[in-house]
XYZ file of C-alpha atoms in Angstrom:
72
model
C -26.804 10.266 -41.862
C -27.536 7.017 -43.653
C -27.473 8.774 -47.018
C -24.119 10.397 -46.189
C -22.664 7.035 -45.189
C -24.091 5.396 -48.303
C -22.608 8.125 -50.482
C -19.142 7.713 -48.989
C -19.321 3.938 -49.352
C -20.709 4.132 -52.891
C -23.845 2.107 -52.175
C -27.554 2.827 -52.624
C -28.616 2.279 -49.018
C -27.259 1.714 -45.555
C -29.520 0.482 -42.756
C -29.286 1.392 -39.093
C -27.979 -2.080 -38.218
C -25.399 -2.195 -41.013
C -21.703 -2.066 -40.252
C -19.239 0.210 -42.019
C -17.189 -2.947 -42.557
C -20.089 -4.794 -44.225
C -19.587 -2.529 -47.225
C -15.789 -2.758 -47.259
C -15.283 0.602 -45.548
C -11.660 1.754 -45.410
C -9.742 4.202 -43.246
C -9.730 6.722 -46.115
C -13.507 6.448 -46.368
C -13.727 6.933 -42.590
C -11.844 10.228 -42.961
C -14.134 11.320 -45.780
C -17.179 10.331 -43.751
C -16.054 12.425 -40.777
C -15.619 15.487 -42.988
C -19.017 15.045 -44.643
C -20.820 14.380 -41.372
C -19.272 17.459 -39.779
C -20.413 19.572 -42.730
C -23.910 18.091 -42.530
C -24.363 18.225 -38.751
C -21.880 20.724 -37.360
C -20.588 18.011 -35.034
C -17.132 16.489 -35.278
C -16.023 12.911 -34.759
C -12.703 11.280 -35.528
C -12.020 8.530 -38.088
C -11.164 6.153 -35.252
C -14.729 6.679 -33.985
C -16.121 5.475 -37.319
C -13.937 2.386 -37.105
C -14.872 1.702 -33.475
C -18.588 2.550 -33.769
C -18.974 0.865 -37.132
C -22.707 0.049 -36.896
C -24.713 3.038 -38.115
C -27.055 3.226 -35.091
C -24.011 3.374 -32.778
C -22.401 6.060 -34.926
C -25.618 8.118 -34.877
C -25.691 7.935 -31.081
C -22.037 8.940 -30.828
C -22.495 11.849 -33.215
C -25.568 13.050 -31.326
C -23.386 13.302 -28.208
C -20.481 15.084 -29.956
C -20.063 18.771 -29.148
C -21.513 21.240 -31.621
C -19.284 23.590 -33.544
C -16.792 21.117 -34.920
C -13.121 21.091 -34.065
C -12.781 24.798 -33.573
């Protein structure tokens, strides 16, 4: 997941304690991140989740609890 987040944000690395906002993350990047994470994991989250759970470790936990199979 860290590599997906880093790719969306255009940085080399993102650590588990880094915030989406630390790298200047935008709402458009949050949308892109949701799409890429769903493709990579088969689990769907919403852009508002990325903005609310902005620290990577929190986002990983949220995504691990998301239902499998995406949005339908």
